[in-house]
Amino acid sequence: MPEFRLNDFRVMASDRMRFHYNEKRRVMIRRFSGNVSLEEVVDSLNEVIRNGIFIEKVKGLLLDCSNAHLDFSATEYRQIVNYFGENIDFFKKFKLGFVANTPHNIVIAMLIEQADDRYIFRPFTSIEAAMVWCGF
């Protein structure tokens, strides 16, 4: 397995969000912490689309919720699926990873993964595994 080091990341700040980009693996990560609303998840994805942050070089996008709690019901996963569907021309270009370590967050990620085969989405329990999958 390729080595993973946090110092491989460069932090990119937009007006409202902070992203971490690993140039070697060509993976962009949005890290969340604390309680995270559905709107915050969608706003992060909107920010990526709106600003085109390194998009021409990116192979994978990761939402890292390993230190977060998705503060919405698992039944609301459909809104994220619909969002991906509405922006499928953008999201089908990337591997979409989701890092979670609580049963609630993992259930949401698994529901999103199985809902639509037009995008490549996969849940993980470690950032290392997600980086390897997204970056290759």
mmCIF file of C-alpha atoms in Angstrom:
data_model
loop_
_atom_site.group_PDB
_atom_site.id
_atom_site.type_symbol
_atom_site.label_atom_id
_atom_site.label_comp_id
_atom_site.label_asym_id
_atom_site.label_seq_id
_atom_site.Cartn_x
_atom_site.Cartn_y
_atom_site.Cartn_z
ATOM 1 C CA MET A 1 0.000 0.000 0.000
ATOM 2 C CA PRO A 2 1.418 3.451 -0.888
ATOM 3 C CA GLU A 3 2.536 5.623 1.995
ATOM 4 C CA PHE A 4 0.167 8.329 3.225
ATOM 5 C CA ARG A 5 1.494 11.454 4.940
ATOM 6 C CA LEU A 6 -0.494 14.453 6.121
ATOM 7 C CA ASN A 7 2.255 16.824 4.976
ATOM 8 C CA ASP A 8 1.463 15.817 1.390
ATOM 9 C CA PHE A 9 -1.546 18.121 1.610
ATOM 10 C CA ARG A 10 -1.828 21.738 0.653
ATOM 11 C CA VAL A 11 -4.667 23.660 2.272
ATOM 12 C CA MET A 12 -6.857 25.679 -0.063
ATOM 13 C CA ALA A 13 -9.189 28.221 1.423
ATOM 14 C CA SER A 14 -12.102 29.720 -0.388
ATOM 15 C CA ASP A 15 -14.372 32.355 1.057
ATOM 16 C CA ARG A 16 -16.283 29.894 3.232
ATOM 17 C CA MET A 17 -14.663 26.485 3.069
ATOM 18 C CA ARG A 18 -11.296 24.877 3.593
ATOM 19 C CA PHE A 19 -10.187 22.089 1.303
ATOM 20 C CA HIS A 20 -7.086 19.952 1.451
ATOM 21 C CA TYR A 21 -5.505 18.900 -1.814
ATOM 22 C CA ASN A 22 -2.958 16.126 -2.229
ATOM 23 C CA GLU A 23 -1.096 16.874 -5.458
ATOM 24 C CA LYS A 24 0.649 13.509 -5.574
ATOM 25 C CA ARG A 25 -2.604 11.537 -5.449
ATOM 26 C CA ARG A 26 -4.710 14.282 -7.064
ATOM 27 C CA VAL A 27 -7.366 14.039 -4.359
ATOM 28 C CA MET A 28 -9.281 16.930 -2.827
ATOM 29 C CA ILE A 29 -10.670 16.551 0.691
ATOM 30 C CA ARG A 30 -13.282 18.537 2.562
ATOM 31 C CA ARG A 31 -12.957 17.820 6.277
ATOM 32 C CA PHE A 32 -15.927 18.269 8.586
ATOM 33 C CA SER A 33 -16.086 18.276 12.371
ATOM 34 C CA GLY A 34 -18.823 18.543 14.953
ATOM 35 C CA ASN A 35 -22.464 18.471 13.906
ATOM 36 C CA VAL A 36 -22.842 18.835 10.150
ATOM 37 C CA SER A 37 -26.132 19.741 8.508
ATOM 38 C CA LEU A 38 -27.333 18.546 5.147
ATOM 39 C CA GLU A 39 -27.022 22.130 3.930
ATOM 40 C CA GLU A 40 -23.325 22.226 4.894
ATOM 41 C CA VAL A 41 -22.627 19.092 2.860
ATOM 42 C CA VAL A 42 -24.438 20.507 -0.179
ATOM 43 C CA ASP A 43 -22.768 23.925 0.264
ATOM 44 C CA SER A 44 -19.351 22.239 0.211
ATOM 45 C CA LEU A 45 -20.186 20.468 -3.015
ATOM 46 C CA ASN A 46 -21.553 23.697 -4.479
ATOM 47 C CA GLU A 47 -18.298 25.427 -3.577
ATOM 48 C CA VAL A 48 -16.307 22.844 -5.514
ATOM 49 C CA ILE A 49 -18.519 23.269 -8.573
ATOM 50 C CA ARG A 50 -18.678 27.059 -8.349
ATOM 51 C CA ASN A 51 -14.980 27.702 -7.929
ATOM 52 C CA GLY A 52 -13.640 24.825 -9.976
ATOM 53 C CA ILE A 53 -10.895 24.393 -7.371
ATOM 54 C CA PHE A 54 -8.159 22.407 -9.153
ATOM 55 C CA ILE A 55 -10.880 20.448 -10.913
ATOM 56 C CA GLU A 56 -8.889 19.850 -14.088
ATOM 57 C CA LYS A 57 -6.263 17.979 -12.022
ATOM 58 C CA VAL A 58 -8.488 16.204 -9.490
ATOM 59 C CA LYS A 59 -9.181 12.464 -9.737
ATOM 60 C CA GLY A 60 -11.016 12.053 -6.456
ATOM 61 C CA LEU A 61 -13.157 14.037 -4.048
ATOM 62 C CA LEU A 62 -13.412 13.005 -0.402
ATOM 63 C CA LEU A 63 -15.850 14.144 2.233
ATOM 64 C CA ASP A 64 -14.145 13.371 5.530
ATOM 65 C CA CYS A 65 -16.682 13.018 8.334
ATOM 66 C CA SER A 66 -14.443 10.918 10.563
ATOM 67 C CA ASN A 67 -14.663 13.637 13.244
ATOM 68 C CA ALA A 68 -18.219 14.701 12.505
ATOM 69 C CA HIS A 69 -21.809 13.713 13.032
ATOM 70 C CA LEU A 70 -24.195 14.100 10.116
ATOM 71 C CA ASP A 71 -26.941 15.993 11.887
ATOM 72 C CA PHE A 72 -29.808 14.854 9.693
ATOM 73 C CA SER A 73 -31.913 11.753 9.366
ATOM 74 C CA ALA A 74 -30.683 8.809 7.310
ATOM 75 C CA THR A 75 -33.907 9.103 5.303
ATOM 76 C CA GLU A 76 -32.678 12.455 3.979
ATOM 77 C CA TYR A 77 -29.824 10.778 2.065
ATOM 78 C CA ARG A 78 -32.042 11.042 -1.012
ATOM 79 C CA GLN A 79 -31.400 14.798 -1.157
ATOM 80 C CA ILE A 80 -27.685 14.167 -1.662
ATOM 81 C CA VAL A 81 -28.449 11.526 -4.298
ATOM 82 C CA ASN A 82 -30.721 14.010 -6.075
ATOM 83 C CA TYR A 83 -28.009 16.671 -5.866
ATOM 84 C CA PHE A 84 -25.479 14.329 -7.499
ATOM 85 C CA GLY A 85 -28.066 13.483 -10.159
ATOM 86 C CA GLU A 86 -28.760 17.155 -10.900
ATOM 87 C CA ASN A 87 -25.008 17.719 -11.320
ATOM 88 C CA ILE A 88 -24.108 14.345 -12.808
ATOM 89 C CA ASP A 89 -22.021 15.781 -15.662
ATOM 90 C CA PHE A 90 -19.687 17.235 -13.037
ATOM 91 C CA PHE A 91 -19.611 14.410 -10.476
ATOM 92 C CA LYS A 92 -19.263 11.500 -12.903
ATOM 93 C CA LYS A 93 -15.710 12.719 -13.630
ATOM 94 C CA PHE A 94 -14.453 11.749 -10.161
ATOM 95 C CA LYS A 95 -14.299 8.990 -7.641
ATOM 96 C CA LEU A 96 -16.341 10.223 -4.676
ATOM 97 C CA GLY A 97 -15.234 8.932 -1.302
ATOM 98 C CA PHE A 98 -16.868 9.392 2.075
ATOM 99 C CA VAL A 99 -15.002 8.758 5.329
ATOM 100 C CA ALA A 100 -17.129 7.957 8.376
ATOM 101 C CA ASN A 101 -16.658 6.181 11.668
ATOM 102 C CA THR A 102 -20.099 6.133 13.258
ATOM 103 C CA PRO A 103 -22.934 3.771 12.367
ATOM 104 C CA HIS A 104 -25.258 6.687 11.528
ATOM 105 C CA ASN A 105 -22.789 8.270 9.089
ATOM 106 C CA ILE A 106 -21.876 4.916 7.538
ATOM 107 C CA VAL A 107 -25.536 4.063 6.926
ATOM 108 C CA ILE A 108 -26.054 7.380 5.114
ATOM 109 C CA ALA A 109 -22.950 6.791 2.991
ATOM 110 C CA MET A 110 -24.028 3.254 2.097
ATOM 111 C CA LEU A 111 -27.487 4.451 1.064
ATOM 112 C CA ILE A 112 -25.915 7.101 -1.187
ATOM 113 C CA GLU A 113 -23.550 4.526 -2.691
ATOM 114 C CA GLN A 114 -26.342 2.131 -3.645
ATOM 115 C CA ALA A 115 -28.874 4.704 -4.866
ATOM 116 C CA ASP A 116 -27.465 5.564 -8.293
ATOM 117 C CA ASP A 117 -24.866 3.916 -10.527
ATOM 118 C CA ARG A 118 -24.172 7.012 -12.629
ATOM 119 C CA TYR A 119 -21.503 8.181 -10.167
ATOM 120 C CA ILE A 120 -18.734 6.301 -8.358
ATOM 121 C CA PHE A 121 -19.247 6.750 -4.618
ATOM 122 C CA ARG A 122 -17.792 4.623 -1.843
ATOM 123 C CA PRO A 123 -17.808 4.813 1.966
ATOM 124 C CA PHE A 124 -14.649 4.218 4.026
ATOM 125 C CA THR A 125 -13.751 4.102 7.687
ATOM 126 C CA SER A 126 -10.211 5.468 7.252
ATOM 127 C CA ILE A 127 -8.785 8.397 5.334
ATOM 128 C CA GLU A 128 -5.823 6.252 4.264
ATOM 129 C CA ALA A 129 -8.002 3.680 2.505
ATOM 130 C CA ALA A 130 -10.098 6.391 0.881
ATOM 131 C CA MET A 131 -6.986 8.182 -0.396
ATOM 132 C CA VAL A 132 -5.614 5.029 -1.993
ATOM 133 C CA TRP A 133 -8.945 4.241 -3.657
ATOM 134 C CA CYS A 134 -9.585 7.791 -4.897
ATOM 135 C CA GLY A 135 -6.044 8.468 -6.028
ATOM 136 C CA PHE A 136 -5.582 5.396 -8.188
#
